[in-house]
């Protein structure tokens, strides 16, 4: 997992940064904040940035090769860290590397003459930081009362659109929250009285370009489908209501769940453990990506 380590003056981290700082481009001034970029505690690059008038100017350099998915996660982590720290409205990345173009696009960063630009959407700025994890996935629906959803609000009825937002992001399609809401609004039933309906959610995700499949049945059947998939959305019944959660399958076969328990980061367990603990009846549904 990608993480940032603050460089401290006159330490090994500072020495590493200074060794490679000549590779940082485009800032024009000395960055006010320095980080080492780490992947599972291994240093893979350096980053520097400064903040002014609601805008963050950022430059980073990779000192080790990383995978395409790690590059996507790197950009997502940088974006989220800047928003958390500065509540900025715009981020300008000055690192221009053709190998990173896909990673930028997967995070809704657009290319312009003066850099790669990310404009922070209004919904993100009105929500508290702990609604999101370090990569910008939504994990705390309980603090989203201010975001409308049909006749209701996201805290009470929004688990379906949150799961869709997270699943799209997991598959390199970072769509603005307002656009997910607007898109799913066309598939609502009586002002979202019953939340998001699973068939309409499935067809909308297909329309966004996901190679999605749908299944329903016993938890035993759904567990097999989940474990054989790449990512998806699980719909299950708990003691109070039905709930949608996005998930991705980890390398070790366990499942990373998003927004299942409000505010819980790195919620990773087996599919069997999750449904045993959270499903009130032994039936569930699945939208999944192979």
mmCIF file of N, CA and C in Angstrom, residues 163-255:
data_model
loop_
_atom_site.group_PDB
_atom_site.id
_atom_site.type_symbol
_atom_site.label_atom_id
_atom_site.label_comp_id
_atom_site.label_asym_id
_atom_site.label_seq_id
_atom_site.Cartn_x
_atom_site.Cartn_y
_atom_site.Cartn_z
ATOM 1 N N UNK A 163 -21.716 2.648 -2.809
ATOM 2 C CA UNK A 163 -21.097 1.415 -3.305
ATOM 3 C C UNK A 163 -20.738 1.549 -4.784
ATOM 4 N N UNK A 164 -21.622 2.186 -5.562
ATOM 5 C CA UNK A 164 -21.338 2.392 -6.988
ATOM 6 C C UNK A 164 -20.131 3.300 -7.173
ATOM 7 N N UNK A 165 -20.067 4.385 -6.408
ATOM 8 C CA UNK A 165 -18.935 5.318 -6.480
ATOM 9 C C UNK A 165 -17.631 4.591 -6.166
ATOM 10 N N UNK A 166 -17.635 3.816 -5.090
ATOM 11 C CA UNK A 166 -16.420 3.098 -4.694
ATOM 12 C C UNK A 166 -16.026 2.040 -5.720
ATOM 13 N N UNK A 167 -17.015 1.329 -6.274
ATOM 14 C CA UNK A 167 -16.699 0.285 -7.254
ATOM 15 C C UNK A 167 -16.117 0.887 -8.528
ATOM 16 N N UNK A 168 -16.680 1.986 -8.985
ATOM 17 C CA UNK A 168 -16.131 2.652 -10.165
ATOM 18 C C UNK A 168 -14.691 3.075 -9.914
ATOM 19 N N UNK A 169 -14.443 3.636 -8.741
ATOM 20 C CA UNK A 169 -13.092 4.072 -8.378
ATOM 21 C C UNK A 169 -12.138 2.879 -8.319
ATOM 22 N N UNK A 170 -12.605 1.761 -7.791
ATOM 23 C CA UNK A 170 -11.780 0.549 -7.732
ATOM 24 C C UNK A 170 -11.385 0.055 -9.117
ATOM 25 N N UNK A 171 -12.185 0.406 -10.112
ATOM 26 C CA UNK A 171 -11.935 -0.056 -11.475
ATOM 27 C C UNK A 171 -11.465 1.055 -12.398
ATOM 28 N N UNK A 172 -10.816 2.073 -11.813
ATOM 29 C CA UNK A 172 -10.176 3.112 -12.607
ATOM 30 C C UNK A 172 -11.120 4.087 -13.266
ATOM 31 N N UNK A 173 -12.349 4.210 -12.745
ATOM 32 C CA UNK A 173 -13.330 5.146 -13.294
ATOM 33 C C UNK A 173 -13.771 6.089 -12.183
ATOM 34 N N UNK A 174 -12.960 7.119 -11.954
ATOM 35 C CA UNK A 174 -13.218 8.047 -10.857
ATOM 36 C C UNK A 174 -14.217 9.101 -11.315
ATOM 37 N N UNK A 175 -15.476 8.898 -10.972
ATOM 38 C CA UNK A 175 -16.560 9.800 -11.354
ATOM 39 C C UNK A 175 -16.944 10.646 -10.149
ATOM 40 N N UNK A 176 -17.224 11.917 -10.369
ATOM 41 C CA UNK A 176 -17.600 12.809 -9.280
ATOM 42 C C UNK A 176 -18.835 12.280 -8.557
ATOM 43 N N UNK A 177 -18.886 12.527 -7.254
ATOM 44 C CA UNK A 177 -20.036 12.085 -6.469
ATOM 45 C C UNK A 177 -21.335 12.635 -7.030
ATOM 46 N N UNK A 178 -21.328 13.906 -7.393
ATOM 47 C CA UNK A 178 -22.558 14.525 -7.911
ATOM 48 C C UNK A 178 -23.000 13.867 -9.216
ATOM 49 N N UNK A 179 -22.056 13.392 -10.010
ATOM 50 C CA UNK A 179 -22.400 12.746 -11.275
ATOM 51 C C UNK A 179 -22.938 11.330 -11.054
ATOM 52 N N UNK A 180 -22.414 10.628 -10.050
ATOM 53 C CA UNK A 180 -22.970 9.320 -9.697
ATOM 54 C C UNK A 180 -24.412 9.489 -9.222
ATOM 55 N N UNK A 181 -24.634 10.468 -8.354
ATOM 56 C CA UNK A 181 -25.983 10.735 -7.856
ATOM 57 C C UNK A 181 -26.929 11.102 -8.989
ATOM 58 N N UNK A 182 -26.474 11.973 -9.882
ATOM 59 C CA UNK A 182 -27.320 12.406 -10.998
ATOM 60 C C UNK A 182 -27.628 11.241 -11.935
ATOM 61 N N UNK A 183 -26.634 10.393 -12.193
ATOM 62 C CA UNK A 183 -26.841 9.260 -13.079
ATOM 63 C C UNK A 183 -27.827 8.256 -12.516
ATOM 64 N N UNK A 184 -27.695 7.953 -11.228
ATOM 65 C CA UNK A 184 -28.582 6.971 -10.610
ATOM 66 C C UNK A 184 -29.969 7.528 -10.346
ATOM 67 N N UNK A 185 -30.086 8.855 -10.318
ATOM 68 C CA UNK A 185 -31.392 9.480 -10.087
ATOM 69 C C UNK A 185 -32.394 9.059 -11.156
ATOM 70 N N UNK A 186 -31.903 8.790 -12.358
ATOM 71 C CA UNK A 186 -32.778 8.379 -13.459
ATOM 72 C C UNK A 186 -33.317 6.960 -13.259
ATOM 73 N N UNK A 187 -32.729 6.234 -12.298
ATOM 74 C CA UNK A 187 -33.136 4.848 -12.064
ATOM 75 C C UNK A 187 -33.809 4.692 -10.695
ATOM 76 N N UNK A 188 -34.404 5.767 -10.178
ATOM 77 C CA UNK A 188 -34.953 5.732 -8.827
ATOM 78 C C UNK A 188 -36.387 5.237 -8.819
ATOM 79 N N UNK A 189 -36.847 4.874 -7.623
ATOM 80 C CA UNK A 189 -38.225 4.435 -7.428
ATOM 81 C C UNK A 189 -38.837 5.252 -6.296
ATOM 82 N N UNK A 190 -39.822 6.070 -6.617
ATOM 83 C CA UNK A 190 -40.530 6.921 -5.651
ATOM 84 C C UNK A 190 -39.540 7.671 -4.770
ATOM 85 N N UNK A 191 -38.696 8.474 -5.404
ATOM 86 C CA UNK A 191 -37.789 9.333 -4.642
ATOM 87 C C UNK A 191 -36.805 8.587 -3.786
ATOM 88 N N UNK A 192 -36.446 7.369 -4.204
ATOM 89 C CA UNK A 192 -35.503 6.533 -3.438
ATOM 90 C C UNK A 192 -36.064 6.085 -2.095
ATOM 91 N N UNK A 193 -37.371 5.900 -2.056
ATOM 92 C CA UNK A 193 -38.021 5.450 -0.830
ATOM 93 C C UNK A 193 -37.398 4.163 -0.308
ATOM 94 N N UNK A 194 -37.036 3.279 -1.234
ATOM 95 C CA UNK A 194 -36.456 1.986 -0.853
ATOM 96 C C UNK A 194 -34.947 1.939 -1.044
ATOM 97 N N UNK A 195 -34.327 3.127 -1.188
ATOM 98 C CA UNK A 195 -32.911 3.141 -1.498
ATOM 99 C C UNK A 195 -32.708 2.837 -2.976
ATOM 100 N N UNK A 196 -31.521 2.398 -3.342
ATOM 101 C CA UNK A 196 -31.234 2.098 -4.751
ATOM 102 C C UNK A 196 -31.606 0.651 -5.064
ATOM 103 N N UNK A 197 -32.318 0.439 -6.149
ATOM 104 C CA UNK A 197 -32.746 -0.902 -6.534
ATOM 105 C C UNK A 197 -31.613 -1.605 -7.275
ATOM 106 N N UNK A 198 -31.379 -2.888 -6.960
ATOM 107 C CA UNK A 198 -30.154 -3.548 -7.423
ATOM 108 C C UNK A 198 -30.104 -3.740 -8.937
ATOM 109 N N UNK A 199 -31.245 -4.025 -9.578
ATOM 110 C CA UNK A 199 -31.230 -4.226 -11.028
ATOM 111 C C UNK A 199 -30.878 -2.927 -11.742
ATOM 112 N N UNK A 200 -31.473 -1.823 -11.283
ATOM 113 C CA UNK A 200 -31.153 -0.527 -11.900
ATOM 114 C C UNK A 200 -29.698 -0.155 -11.656
ATOM 115 N N UNK A 201 -29.183 -0.481 -10.470
ATOM 116 C CA UNK A 201 -27.778 -0.214 -10.163
ATOM 117 C C UNK A 201 -26.870 -1.013 -11.102
ATOM 118 N N UNK A 202 -27.220 -2.263 -11.325
ATOM 119 C CA UNK A 202 -26.451 -3.130 -12.221
ATOM 120 C C UNK A 202 -26.407 -2.556 -13.637
ATOM 121 N N UNK A 203 -27.564 -2.174 -14.170
ATOM 122 C CA UNK A 203 -27.597 -1.655 -15.540
ATOM 123 C C UNK A 203 -26.876 -0.319 -15.653
ATOM 124 N N UNK A 204 -26.950 0.504 -14.623
ATOM 125 C CA UNK A 204 -26.239 1.788 -14.661
ATOM 126 C C UNK A 204 -24.732 1.567 -14.662
ATOM 127 N N UNK A 205 -24.259 0.620 -13.869
ATOM 128 C CA UNK A 205 -22.826 0.314 -13.846
ATOM 129 C C UNK A 205 -22.363 -0.239 -15.195
ATOM 130 N N UNK A 206 -23.195 -1.054 -15.823
ATOM 131 C CA UNK A 206 -22.871 -1.542 -17.169
ATOM 132 C C UNK A 206 -22.759 -0.367 -18.137
ATOM 133 N N UNK A 207 -23.635 0.593 -17.993
ATOM 134 C CA UNK A 207 -23.626 1.770 -18.860
ATOM 135 C C UNK A 207 -22.347 2.574 -18.682
ATOM 136 N N UNK A 208 -21.736 2.500 -17.498
ATOM 137 C CA UNK A 208 -20.483 3.224 -17.241
ATOM 138 C C UNK A 208 -19.262 2.482 -17.783
ATOM 139 N N UNK A 209 -19.481 1.323 -18.393
ATOM 140 C CA UNK A 209 -18.380 0.601 -19.015
ATOM 141 C C UNK A 209 -17.807 -0.535 -18.192
ATOM 142 N N UNK A 210 -18.434 -0.858 -17.059
ATOM 143 C CA UNK A 210 -17.945 -1.973 -16.252
ATOM 144 C C UNK A 210 -18.482 -3.292 -16.806
ATOM 145 N N UNK A 211 -17.627 -4.291 -16.865
ATOM 146 C CA UNK A 211 -18.033 -5.626 -17.303
ATOM 147 C C UNK A 211 -18.637 -6.362 -16.111
ATOM 148 N N UNK A 212 -19.815 -5.897 -15.711
ATOM 149 C CA UNK A 212 -20.442 -6.372 -14.481
ATOM 150 C C UNK A 212 -21.362 -7.555 -14.747
ATOM 151 N N UNK A 213 -21.489 -8.406 -13.728
ATOM 152 C CA UNK A 213 -22.414 -9.534 -13.744
ATOM 153 C C UNK A 213 -23.236 -9.462 -12.462
ATOM 154 N N UNK A 214 -24.368 -10.143 -12.458
ATOM 155 C CA UNK A 214 -25.227 -10.104 -11.279
ATOM 156 C C UNK A 214 -25.618 -11.521 -10.886
ATOM 157 N N UNK A 215 -25.735 -11.746 -9.578
ATOM 158 C CA UNK A 215 -26.087 -13.067 -9.077
ATOM 159 C C UNK A 215 -26.833 -12.909 -7.761
ATOM 160 N N UNK A 216 -27.636 -13.895 -7.431
ATOM 161 C CA UNK A 216 -28.351 -13.905 -6.154
ATOM 162 C C UNK A 216 -28.512 -15.349 -5.713
ATOM 163 N N UNK A 217 -28.625 -15.543 -4.410
ATOM 164 C CA UNK A 217 -28.806 -16.897 -3.913
ATOM 165 C C UNK A 217 -28.351 -17.034 -2.476
ATOM 166 N N UNK A 218 -28.003 -18.236 -2.110
ATOM 167 C CA UNK A 218 -27.555 -18.482 -0.744
ATOM 168 C C UNK A 218 -26.208 -17.808 -0.499
ATOM 169 N N UNK A 219 -25.916 -17.556 0.753
ATOM 170 C CA UNK A 219 -24.621 -16.959 1.084
ATOM 171 C C UNK A 219 -23.465 -17.845 0.630
ATOM 172 N N UNK A 220 -23.648 -19.156 0.691
ATOM 173 C CA UNK A 220 -22.589 -20.074 0.250
ATOM 174 C C UNK A 220 -22.284 -19.866 -1.234
ATOM 175 N N UNK A 221 -23.324 -19.694 -2.035
ATOM 176 C CA UNK A 221 -23.143 -19.446 -3.465
ATOM 177 C C UNK A 221 -22.456 -18.105 -3.697
ATOM 178 N N UNK A 222 -22.902 -17.081 -2.970
ATOM 179 C CA UNK A 222 -22.359 -15.735 -3.154
ATOM 180 C C UNK A 222 -20.900 -15.668 -2.713
ATOM 181 N N UNK A 223 -20.549 -16.389 -1.670
ATOM 182 C CA UNK A 223 -19.155 -16.419 -1.210
ATOM 183 C C UNK A 223 -18.241 -16.935 -2.319
ATOM 184 N N UNK A 224 -18.649 -18.001 -2.997
ATOM 185 C CA UNK A 224 -17.848 -18.543 -4.105
ATOM 186 C C UNK A 224 -17.700 -17.522 -5.227
ATOM 187 N N UNK A 225 -18.790 -16.828 -5.548
ATOM 188 C CA UNK A 225 -18.754 -15.810 -6.600
ATOM 189 C C UNK A 225 -17.819 -14.666 -6.211
ATOM 190 N N UNK A 226 -17.903 -14.230 -4.967
ATOM 191 C CA UNK A 226 -17.047 -13.135 -4.495
ATOM 192 C C UNK A 226 -15.582 -13.509 -4.601
ATOM 193 N N UNK A 227 -15.246 -14.681 -4.120
ATOM 194 C CA UNK A 227 -13.841 -15.095 -4.078
ATOM 195 C C UNK A 227 -13.255 -15.283 -5.475
ATOM 196 N N UNK A 228 -14.106 -15.566 -6.460
ATOM 197 C CA UNK A 228 -13.634 -15.761 -7.831
ATOM 198 C C UNK A 228 -13.623 -14.465 -8.632
ATOM 199 N N UNK A 229 -14.102 -13.388 -8.038
ATOM 200 C CA UNK A 229 -14.196 -12.108 -8.740
ATOM 201 C C UNK A 229 -12.997 -11.219 -8.425
ATOM 202 N N UNK A 230 -12.980 -10.051 -9.062
ATOM 203 C CA UNK A 230 -11.954 -9.039 -8.804
ATOM 204 C C UNK A 230 -12.455 -8.007 -7.797
ATOM 205 N N UNK A 231 -13.692 -7.572 -7.985
ATOM 206 C CA UNK A 231 -14.321 -6.574 -7.120
ATOM 207 C C UNK A 231 -15.815 -6.629 -7.370
ATOM 208 N N UNK A 232 -16.577 -5.864 -6.591
ATOM 209 C CA UNK A 232 -18.014 -5.881 -6.799
ATOM 210 C C UNK A 232 -18.769 -5.151 -5.712
ATOM 211 N N UNK A 233 -20.075 -5.395 -5.699
ATOM 212 C CA UNK A 233 -20.971 -4.826 -4.692
ATOM 213 C C UNK A 233 -21.795 -5.962 -4.103
ATOM 214 N N UNK A 234 -21.764 -6.069 -2.794
ATOM 215 C CA UNK A 234 -22.538 -7.083 -2.080
ATOM 216 C C UNK A 234 -23.776 -6.431 -1.472
ATOM 217 N N UNK A 235 -24.943 -7.053 -1.676
ATOM 218 C CA UNK A 235 -26.183 -6.618 -1.031
ATOM 219 C C UNK A 235 -26.609 -7.715 -0.068
ATOM 220 N N UNK A 236 -26.701 -7.372 1.206
ATOM 221 C CA UNK A 236 -27.072 -8.353 2.218
ATOM 222 C C UNK A 236 -28.059 -7.718 3.195
ATOM 223 N N UNK A 237 -28.720 -8.547 3.965
ATOM 224 C CA UNK A 237 -29.696 -8.085 4.951
ATOM 225 C C UNK A 237 -29.076 -8.223 6.333
ATOM 226 N N UNK A 238 -28.976 -7.092 7.059
ATOM 227 C CA UNK A 238 -28.543 -7.180 8.456
ATOM 228 C C UNK A 238 -29.761 -7.013 9.359
ATOM 229 N N UNK A 239 -29.579 -6.807 10.622
ATOM 230 C CA UNK A 239 -30.697 -6.822 11.567
ATOM 231 C C UNK A 239 -31.673 -5.668 11.375
ATOM 232 N N UNK A 240 -31.220 -4.585 10.765
ATOM 233 C CA UNK A 240 -32.063 -3.401 10.661
ATOM 234 C C UNK A 240 -32.546 -3.119 9.246
ATOM 235 N N UNK A 241 -31.795 -3.497 8.249
ATOM 236 C CA UNK A 241 -32.134 -3.100 6.886
ATOM 237 C C UNK A 241 -31.262 -3.875 5.894
ATOM 238 N N UNK A 242 -31.463 -3.572 4.623
ATOM 239 C CA UNK A 242 -30.555 -4.080 3.591
ATOM 240 C C UNK A 242 -29.409 -3.091 3.423
ATOM 241 N N UNK A 243 -28.249 -3.593 3.011
ATOM 242 C CA UNK A 243 -27.085 -2.711 2.889
ATOM 243 C C UNK A 243 -26.222 -3.147 1.708
ATOM 244 N N UNK A 244 -25.782 -2.156 0.936
ATOM 245 C CA UNK A 244 -24.832 -2.374 -0.153
ATOM 246 C C UNK A 244 -23.426 -2.013 0.321
ATOM 247 N N UNK A 245 -22.442 -2.834 -0.020
ATOM 248 C CA UNK A 245 -21.044 -2.471 0.220
ATOM 249 C C UNK A 245 -20.206 -2.844 -1.002
ATOM 250 N N UNK A 246 -19.300 -1.970 -1.365
ATOM 251 C CA UNK A 246 -18.324 -2.300 -2.402
ATOM 252 C C UNK A 246 -17.199 -3.115 -1.773
ATOM 253 N N UNK A 247 -16.569 -3.945 -2.581
ATOM 254 C CA UNK A 247 -15.466 -4.758 -2.079
ATOM 255 C C UNK A 247 -14.443 -4.970 -3.182
ATOM 256 N N UNK A 248 -13.230 -5.318 -2.780
ATOM 257 C CA UNK A 248 -12.221 -5.811 -3.719
ATOM 258 C C UNK A 248 -11.538 -7.018 -3.099
ATOM 259 N N UNK A 249 -11.128 -7.940 -3.938
ATOM 260 C CA UNK A 249 -10.462 -9.149 -3.466
ATOM 261 C C UNK A 249 -8.967 -8.879 -3.366
ATOM 262 N N UNK A 250 -8.399 -9.137 -2.196
ATOM 263 C CA UNK A 250 -6.967 -8.913 -1.960
ATOM 264 C C UNK A 250 -6.145 -10.077 -2.535
ATOM 265 N N UNK A 251 -4.844 -9.866 -2.608
ATOM 266 C CA UNK A 251 -3.955 -10.889 -3.169
ATOM 267 C C UNK A 251 -4.001 -12.192 -2.381
ATOM 268 N N UNK A 252 -4.258 -12.102 -1.070
ATOM 269 C CA UNK A 252 -4.283 -13.311 -0.245
ATOM 270 C C UNK A 252 -5.655 -13.981 -0.214
ATOM 271 N N UNK A 253 -6.604 -13.460 -1.016
ATOM 272 C CA UNK A 253 -7.926 -14.069 -1.097
ATOM 273 C C UNK A 253 -8.945 -13.494 -0.139
ATOM 274 N N UNK A 254 -8.496 -12.698 0.812
ATOM 275 C CA UNK A 254 -9.444 -12.040 1.705
ATOM 276 C C UNK A 254 -10.114 -10.875 0.975
ATOM 277 N N UNK A 255 -11.127 -10.310 1.598
ATOM 278 C CA UNK A 255 -11.930 -9.270 0.960
ATOM 279 C C UNK A 255 -11.779 -7.957 1.723
#
